[in-house]
mmCIF file with all atom_site columns, C-alpha atoms in Angstrom:
data_model
loop_
_atom_site.group_PDB
_atom_site.id
_atom_site.type_symbol
_atom_site.label_atom_id
_atom_site.label_alt_id
_atom_site.label_comp_id
_atom_site.label_asym_id
_atom_site.label_entity_id
_atom_site.label_seq_id
_atom_site.pdbx_PDB_ins_code
_atom_site.Cartn_x
_atom_site.Cartn_y
_atom_site.Cartn_z
_atom_site.occupancy
_atom_site.B_iso_or_equiv
_atom_site.pdbx_formal_charge
_atom_site.auth_seq_id
_atom_site.auth_comp_id
_atom_site.auth_asym_id
_atom_site.auth_atom_id
_atom_site.pdbx_PDB_model_num
ATOM 1   C CA . MET A 1 1   ? 70.474  -201.520 140.063 1.00 62.00 ? 848 MET A CA 1
ATOM 2   C CA . GLU A 1 2   ? 73.686  -200.116 141.487 1.00 82.00 ? 849 GLU A CA 1
ATOM 3   C CA . ARG A 1 3   ? 76.764  -202.380 141.443 1.00 89.00 ? 850 ARG A CA 1
ATOM 4   C CA . LEU A 1 4   ? 80.137  -202.324 143.127 1.00 93.00 ? 851 LEU A CA 1
ATOM 5   C CA . ASN A 1 5   ? 83.389  -202.691 141.240 1.00 93.00 ? 852 ASN A CA 1
ATOM 6   C CA . SER A 1 6   ? 85.053  -204.952 143.782 1.00 95.00 ? 853 SER A CA 1
ATOM 7   C CA . ILE A 1 7   ? 85.195  -206.425 147.276 1.00 97.00 ? 854 ILE A CA 1
ATOM 8   C CA . LEU A 1 8   ? 88.364  -207.676 148.957 1.00 97.00 ? 855 LEU A CA 1
ATOM 9   C CA . LEU A 1 9   ? 88.043  -210.668 151.324 1.00 98.00 ? 856 LEU A CA 1
ATOM 10  C CA . ILE A 1 10  ? 90.981  -211.360 153.664 1.00 98.00 ? 857 ILE A CA 1
ATOM 11  C CA . ASP A 1 11  ? 91.070  -214.599 155.669 1.00 97.00 ? 858 ASP A CA 1
ATOM 12  C CA . ASP A 1 12  ? 93.609  -217.346 156.210 1.00 97.00 ? 859 ASP A CA 1
ATOM 13  C CA . ASP A 1 13  ? 90.854  -220.006 155.983 1.00 96.00 ? 860 ASP A CA 1
ATOM 14  C CA . GLU A 1 14  ? 90.703  -220.902 152.268 1.00 96.00 ? 861 GLU A CA 1
ATOM 15  C CA . ILE A 1 15  ? 87.413  -222.800 152.597 1.00 96.00 ? 862 ILE A CA 1
ATOM 16  C CA . LEU A 1 16  ? 85.728  -219.888 154.345 1.00 95.00 ? 863 LEU A CA 1
ATOM 17  C CA . LEU A 1 17  ? 87.112  -217.499 151.708 1.00 96.00 ? 864 LEU A CA 1
ATOM 18  C CA . GLU A 1 18  ? 85.462  -219.583 148.990 1.00 97.00 ? 865 GLU A CA 1
ATOM 19  C CA . LEU A 1 19  ? 82.152  -219.877 150.878 1.00 96.00 ? 866 LEU A CA 1
ATOM 20  C CA . ASN A 1 20  ? 82.051  -216.132 151.570 1.00 96.00 ? 867 ASN A CA 1
ATOM 21  C CA . ALA A 1 21  ? 82.872  -215.325 147.949 1.00 97.00 ? 868 ALA A CA 1
ATOM 22  C CA . ARG A 1 22  ? 80.031  -217.587 146.769 1.00 97.00 ? 869 ARG A CA 1
ATOM 23  C CA . THR A 1 23  ? 77.583  -215.997 149.208 1.00 96.00 ? 870 THR A CA 1
ATOM 24  C CA . ILE A 1 24  ? 78.478  -212.504 147.981 1.00 96.00 ? 871 ILE A CA 1
ATOM 25  C CA . LYS A 1 25  ? 78.419  -213.597 144.328 1.00 96.00 ? 872 LYS A CA 1
ATOM 26  C CA . GLU A 1 26  ? 74.790  -214.803 144.688 1.00 95.00 ? 873 GLU A CA 1
ATOM 27  C CA . PHE A 1 27  ? 73.690  -211.167 145.001 1.00 94.00 ? 874 PHE A CA 1
ATOM 28  C CA . ASN A 1 28  ? 75.156  -210.263 141.597 1.00 95.00 ? 875 ASN A CA 1
ATOM 29  C CA . LEU A 1 29  ? 76.036  -206.774 142.865 1.00 94.00 ? 876 LEU A CA 1
ATOM 30  C CA . VAL A 1 30  ? 79.828  -206.971 142.570 1.00 96.00 ? 877 VAL A CA 1
ATOM 31  C CA . SER A 1 31  ? 81.885  -207.128 139.394 1.00 96.00 ? 878 SER A CA 1
ATOM 32  C CA . GLU A 1 32  ? 84.972  -208.619 141.069 1.00 96.00 ? 879 GLU A CA 1
ATOM 33  C CA . ILE A 1 33  ? 85.502  -210.508 144.336 1.00 97.00 ? 880 ILE A CA 1
ATOM 34  C CA . ILE A 1 34  ? 89.177  -210.588 145.302 1.00 97.00 ? 881 ILE A CA 1
ATOM 35  C CA . THR A 1 35  ? 90.300  -213.139 147.893 1.00 98.00 ? 882 THR A CA 1
ATOM 36  C CA . MET A 1 36  ? 93.567  -212.980 149.814 1.00 98.00 ? 883 MET A CA 1
ATOM 37  C CA . ASN A 1 37  ? 94.664  -215.627 152.304 1.00 97.00 ? 884 ASN A CA 1
ATOM 38  C CA . SER A 1 38  ? 96.982  -213.295 154.216 1.00 97.00 ? 885 SER A CA 1
ATOM 39  C CA . ALA A 1 39  ? 96.908  -209.708 155.439 1.00 97.00 ? 886 ALA A CA 1
ATOM 40  C CA . HIS A 1 40  ? 100.372 -209.084 153.985 1.00 96.00 ? 887 HIS A CA 1
ATOM 41  C CA . LYS A 1 41  ? 99.253  -210.145 150.473 1.00 96.00 ? 888 LYS A CA 1
ATOM 42  C CA . ALA A 1 42  ? 96.234  -207.871 150.816 1.00 96.00 ? 889 ALA A CA 1
ATOM 43  C CA . LEU A 1 43  ? 98.425  -204.890 151.707 1.00 94.00 ? 890 LEU A CA 1
ATOM 44  C CA . VAL A 1 44  ? 100.683 -205.538 148.713 1.00 93.00 ? 891 VAL A CA 1
ATOM 45  C CA . TYR A 1 45  ? 97.603  -205.756 146.494 1.00 93.00 ? 892 TYR A CA 1
ATOM 46  C CA . LEU A 1 46  ? 96.213  -202.468 147.864 1.00 91.00 ? 893 LEU A CA 1
ATOM 47  C CA . ALA A 1 47  ? 99.566  -200.685 147.544 1.00 87.00 ? 894 ALA A CA 1
ATOM 48  C CA . GLU A 1 48  ? 99.824  -201.729 143.884 1.00 88.00 ? 895 GLU A CA 1
ATOM 49  C CA . ARG A 1 49  ? 96.301  -200.542 143.044 1.00 82.00 ? 896 ARG A CA 1
ATOM 50  C CA . ARG A 1 50  ? 96.477  -197.178 144.881 1.00 72.00 ? 897 ARG A CA 1
ATOM 51  C CA . LYS A 1 51  ? 93.610  -195.320 143.143 1.00 71.00 ? 898 LYS A CA 1
ATOM 52  C CA . LYS A 1 52  ? 91.409  -198.327 142.335 1.00 84.00 ? 899 LYS A CA 1
ATOM 53  C CA . TRP A 1 53  ? 90.729  -199.837 145.742 1.00 87.00 ? 900 TRP A CA 1
ATOM 54  C CA . PRO A 1 54  ? 87.736  -202.070 146.350 1.00 93.00 ? 901 PRO A CA 1
ATOM 55  C CA . GLU A 1 55  ? 84.647  -200.414 147.806 1.00 93.00 ? 902 GLU A CA 1
ATOM 56  C CA . ILE A 1 56  ? 84.513  -202.958 150.652 1.00 95.00 ? 903 ILE A CA 1
ATOM 57  C CA . ILE A 1 57  ? 87.263  -204.792 152.549 1.00 96.00 ? 904 ILE A CA 1
ATOM 58  C CA . ILE A 1 58  ? 86.195  -207.713 154.751 1.00 97.00 ? 905 ILE A CA 1
ATOM 59  C CA . CYS A 1 59  ? 89.036  -208.757 157.062 1.00 97.00 ? 906 CYS A CA 1
ATOM 60  C CA . ASP A 1 60  ? 89.438  -211.551 159.617 1.00 96.00 ? 907 ASP A CA 1
ATOM 61  C CA . ILE A 1 61  ? 91.077  -210.724 162.952 1.00 93.00 ? 908 ILE A CA 1
ATOM 62  C CA . GLU A 1 62  ? 92.872  -213.953 163.839 1.00 93.00 ? 909 GLU A CA 1
ATOM 63  C CA . MET A 1 63  ? 95.415  -214.763 161.139 1.00 95.00 ? 910 MET A CA 1
ATOM 64  C CA . PRO A 1 64  ? 99.022  -215.967 161.366 1.00 95.00 ? 911 PRO A CA 1
ATOM 65  C CA . HIS A 1 65  ? 102.017 -213.687 160.670 1.00 95.00 ? 912 HIS A CA 1
ATOM 66  C CA . MET A 1 66  ? 99.908  -210.499 160.511 1.00 96.00 ? 913 MET A CA 1
ATOM 67  C CA . ASN A 1 67  ? 96.535  -210.360 162.240 1.00 95.00 ? 914 ASN A CA 1
ATOM 68  C CA . GLY A 1 68  ? 93.622  -208.132 161.300 1.00 94.00 ? 915 GLY A CA 1
ATOM 69  C CA . TRP A 1 69  ? 94.606  -205.386 163.766 1.00 93.00 ? 916 TRP A CA 1
ATOM 70  C CA . GLN A 1 70  ? 98.141  -205.274 162.396 1.00 95.00 ? 917 GLN A CA 1
ATOM 71  C CA . PHE A 1 71  ? 96.660  -205.098 158.892 1.00 96.00 ? 918 PHE A CA 1
ATOM 72  C CA . MET A 1 72  ? 94.519  -202.142 160.000 1.00 93.00 ? 919 MET A CA 1
ATOM 73  C CA . ASP A 1 73  ? 97.560  -200.375 161.479 1.00 93.00 ? 920 ASP A CA 1
ATOM 74  C CA . VAL A 1 74  ? 99.470  -200.562 158.192 1.00 93.00 ? 921 VAL A CA 1
ATOM 75  C CA . TYR A 1 75  ? 96.351  -199.913 156.104 1.00 91.00 ? 922 TYR A CA 1
ATOM 76  C CA . SER A 1 76  ? 95.705  -196.652 157.967 1.00 88.00 ? 923 SER A CA 1
ATOM 77  C CA . THR A 1 77  ? 99.183  -195.402 156.988 1.00 87.00 ? 924 THR A CA 1
ATOM 78  C CA . ILE A 1 78  ? 98.587  -195.870 153.257 1.00 83.00 ? 925 ILE A CA 1
ATOM 79  C CA . LEU A 1 79  ? 95.174  -194.176 153.126 1.00 76.00 ? 926 LEU A CA 1
ATOM 80  C CA . ASP A 1 80  ? 94.950  -191.182 150.833 1.00 70.00 ? 927 ASP A CA 1
ATOM 81  C CA . PRO A 1 81  ? 93.032  -188.423 152.631 1.00 63.00 ? 928 PRO A CA 1
ATOM 82  C CA . PHE A 1 82  ? 91.835  -187.098 149.269 1.00 62.00 ? 929 PHE A CA 1
ATOM 83  C CA . GLU A 1 83  ? 90.327  -190.382 148.100 1.00 71.00 ? 930 GLU A CA 1
ATOM 84  C CA . GLU A 1 84  ? 87.238  -192.165 149.366 1.00 74.00 ? 931 GLU A CA 1
ATOM 85  C CA . ASP A 1 85  ? 88.410  -195.108 151.432 1.00 81.00 ? 932 ASP A CA 1
ATOM 86  C CA . PRO A 1 86  ? 86.693  -198.497 151.403 1.00 89.00 ? 933 PRO A CA 1
ATOM 87  C CA . ILE A 1 87  ? 84.134  -199.644 153.921 1.00 91.00 ? 934 ILE A CA 1
ATOM 88  C CA . ILE A 1 88  ? 85.963  -201.855 156.399 1.00 93.00 ? 935 ILE A CA 1
ATOM 89  C CA . CYS A 1 89  ? 84.175  -204.849 157.850 1.00 94.00 ? 936 CYS A CA 1
ATOM 90  C CA . ILE A 1 90  ? 85.864  -206.947 160.521 1.00 93.00 ? 937 ILE A CA 1
ATOM 91  C CA . HIS A 1 91  ? 84.729  -210.545 160.131 1.00 91.00 ? 938 HIS A CA 1
ATOM 92  C CA . SER A 1 92  ? 85.508  -212.857 163.016 1.00 90.00 ? 939 SER A CA 1
ATOM 93  C CA . ASN A 1 93  ? 84.378  -215.543 165.438 1.00 87.00 ? 940 ASN A CA 1
ATOM 94  C CA . SER A 1 94  ? 85.748  -213.442 168.260 1.00 82.00 ? 941 SER A CA 1
ATOM 95  C CA . THR A 1 95  ? 83.438  -211.995 170.855 1.00 79.00 ? 942 THR A CA 1
ATOM 96  C CA . HIS A 1 96  ? 86.314  -211.178 173.202 1.00 83.00 ? 943 HIS A CA 1
ATOM 97  C CA . GLU A 1 97  ? 85.772  -207.898 174.971 1.00 87.00 ? 944 GLU A CA 1
ATOM 98  C CA . SER A 1 98  ? 89.249  -206.763 173.921 1.00 87.00 ? 945 SER A CA 1
ATOM 99  C CA . ASP A 1 99  ? 88.393  -207.253 170.221 1.00 84.00 ? 946 ASP A CA 1
ATOM 100 C CA . LEU A 1 100 ? 85.050  -205.472 170.567 1.00 84.00 ? 947 LEU A CA 1
ATOM 101 C CA . ASN A 1 101 ? 86.798  -202.573 172.334 1.00 88.00 ? 948 ASN A CA 1
ATOM 102 C CA . GLU A 1 102 ? 89.396  -202.475 169.558 1.00 88.00 ? 949 GLU A CA 1
ATOM 103 C CA . ILE A 1 103 ? 86.644  -202.243 166.934 1.00 87.00 ? 950 ILE A CA 1
ATOM 104 C CA . GLU A 1 104 ? 85.136  -199.269 168.745 1.00 86.00 ? 951 GLU A CA 1
ATOM 105 C CA . ARG A 1 105 ? 88.546  -197.607 169.061 1.00 88.00 ? 952 ARG A CA 1
ATOM 106 C CA . ARG A 1 106 ? 89.256  -197.674 165.337 1.00 87.00 ? 953 ARG A CA 1
ATOM 107 C CA . ALA A 1 107 ? 87.616  -194.887 163.355 1.00 82.00 ? 954 ALA A CA 1
ATOM 108 C CA . ASN A 1 108 ? 88.127  -196.651 160.029 1.00 85.00 ? 955 ASN A CA 1
ATOM 109 C CA . VAL A 1 109 ? 86.212  -199.821 161.003 1.00 90.00 ? 956 VAL A CA 1
ATOM 110 C CA . ASN A 1 110 ? 82.632  -199.502 159.814 1.00 89.00 ? 957 ASN A CA 1
ATOM 111 C CA . MET A 1 111 ? 81.158  -202.929 160.523 1.00 91.00 ? 958 MET A CA 1
ATOM 112 C CA . TYR A 1 112 ? 81.697  -206.062 162.573 1.00 91.00 ? 959 TYR A CA 1
ATOM 113 C CA . MET A 1 113 ? 80.207  -209.360 161.414 1.00 92.00 ? 960 MET A CA 1
ATOM 114 C CA . THR A 1 114 ? 80.465  -212.789 162.958 1.00 89.00 ? 961 THR A CA 1
ATOM 115 C CA . LYS A 1 115 ? 81.463  -215.739 160.796 1.00 91.00 ? 962 LYS A CA 1
ATOM 116 C CA . PRO A 1 116 ? 80.270  -217.105 158.487 1.00 89.00 ? 963 PRO A CA 1
ATOM 117 C CA . LEU A 1 117 ? 78.652  -214.672 156.079 1.00 93.00 ? 964 LEU A CA 1
ATOM 118 C CA . ASN A 1 118 ? 75.060  -215.440 155.192 1.00 94.00 ? 965 ASN A CA 1
ATOM 119 C CA . GLN A 1 119 ? 72.461  -213.740 153.014 1.00 94.00 ? 966 GLN A CA 1
ATOM 120 C CA . GLU A 1 120 ? 71.138  -211.561 155.850 1.00 93.00 ? 967 GLU A CA 1
ATOM 121 C CA . LYS A 1 121 ? 74.611  -210.275 156.726 1.00 93.00 ? 968 LYS A CA 1
ATOM 122 C CA . VAL A 1 122 ? 75.520  -209.600 153.111 1.00 94.00 ? 969 VAL A CA 1
ATOM 123 C CA . THR A 1 123 ? 72.215  -207.761 152.615 1.00 93.00 ? 970 THR A CA 1
ATOM 124 C CA . GLN A 1 124 ? 73.063  -205.515 155.569 1.00 92.00 ? 971 GLN A CA 1
ATOM 125 C CA . LEU A 1 125 ? 76.581  -204.980 154.238 1.00 92.00 ? 972 LEU A CA 1
ATOM 126 C CA . PHE A 1 126 ? 75.329  -203.920 150.788 1.00 92.00 ? 973 PHE A CA 1
ATOM 127 C CA . SER A 1 127 ? 72.628  -201.718 152.320 1.00 91.00 ? 974 SER A CA 1
ATOM 128 C CA . TYR A 1 128 ? 75.231  -199.960 154.451 1.00 88.00 ? 975 TYR A CA 1
ATOM 129 C CA . CYS A 1 129 ? 77.573  -199.568 151.491 1.00 88.00 ? 976 CYS A CA 1
ATOM 130 C CA . PHE A 1 130 ? 74.985  -198.119 149.113 1.00 86.00 ? 977 PHE A CA 1
ATOM 131 C CA . GLU A 1 131 ? 73.563  -195.841 151.816 1.00 84.00 ? 978 GLU A CA 1
ATOM 132 C CA . SER A 1 132 ? 76.999  -194.472 152.647 1.00 80.00 ? 979 SER A CA 1
ATOM 133 C CA . LYS A 1 133 ? 77.878  -193.990 148.960 1.00 72.00 ? 980 LYS A CA 1
ATOM 134 C CA . ASN A 1 134 ? 74.666  -192.098 148.347 1.00 68.00 ? 981 ASN A CA 1
ATOM 135 C CA . THR A 1 135 ? 74.695  -189.944 151.478 1.00 64.00 ? 982 THR A CA 1
ATOM 136 C CA . GLN A 1 136 ? 78.423  -189.294 151.955 1.00 54.00 ? 983 GLN A CA 1
ATOM 137 C CA . VAL A 1 137 ? 78.075  -189.888 155.706 1.00 47.00 ? 984 VAL A CA 1
ATOM 138 C CA . LYS A 1 138 ? 79.882  -193.214 155.982 1.00 46.00 ? 985 LYS A CA 1
ATOM 139 C CA . ARG A 1 139 ? 82.269  -192.088 158.704 1.00 46.00 ? 986 ARG A CA 1
ATOM 140 C CA . ASN A 1 140 ? 79.482  -190.661 160.857 1.00 43.00 ? 987 ASN A CA 1
ATOM 141 C CA . LEU A 1 141 ? 77.296  -193.777 161.006 1.00 47.00 ? 988 LEU A CA 1
ATOM 142 C CA . GLY A 1 142 ? 79.417  -195.473 163.668 1.00 55.00 ? 989 GLY A CA 1
ATOM 143 C CA . THR A 1 143 ? 80.274  -199.158 163.776 1.00 64.00 ? 990 THR A CA 1
ATOM 144 C CA . VAL A 1 144 ? 77.457  -201.521 162.792 1.00 67.00 ? 991 VAL A CA 1
ATOM 145 C CA . TYR A 1 145 ? 77.418  -204.900 164.555 1.00 66.00 ? 992 TYR A CA 1
ATOM 146 C CA . VAL A 1 146 ? 75.867  -207.865 162.722 1.00 69.00 ? 993 VAL A CA 1
ATOM 147 C CA . THR A 1 147 ? 75.970  -211.080 164.717 1.00 63.00 ? 994 THR A CA 1
ATOM 148 C CA . SER A 1 148 ? 72.950  -213.157 163.708 1.00 59.00 ? 995 SER A CA 1
#
């Protein structure tokens, strides 16, 4: 079965980070699950790894100091147009219309999932990831919303 090298989870809630990492680990489809409790730390991590980015980044919206949208703004400036960029999943409790509009506005956001992760959501995430890797049409699939 196909496996991913790594997933990056970004959330200021340490307990939720641990729960999400455990949920993903149960699938045994990822070699490394990286957790960062701030968007800034995640950006530093990504900048240092340049050519070895995780295949999936799951990012919270509401975080102190640098929120998920600010993370996405900086992230989009460090993308290498010649490299395959990770699948971006926004992970939040927010159902504010402004956040949903922002998700639609951003071309590099592939998925939106409500908190917390569960087996159904992770199954959909992996399905999307493997489908996009195998078909090379990730950017044309639009944003996938998973809220159950």
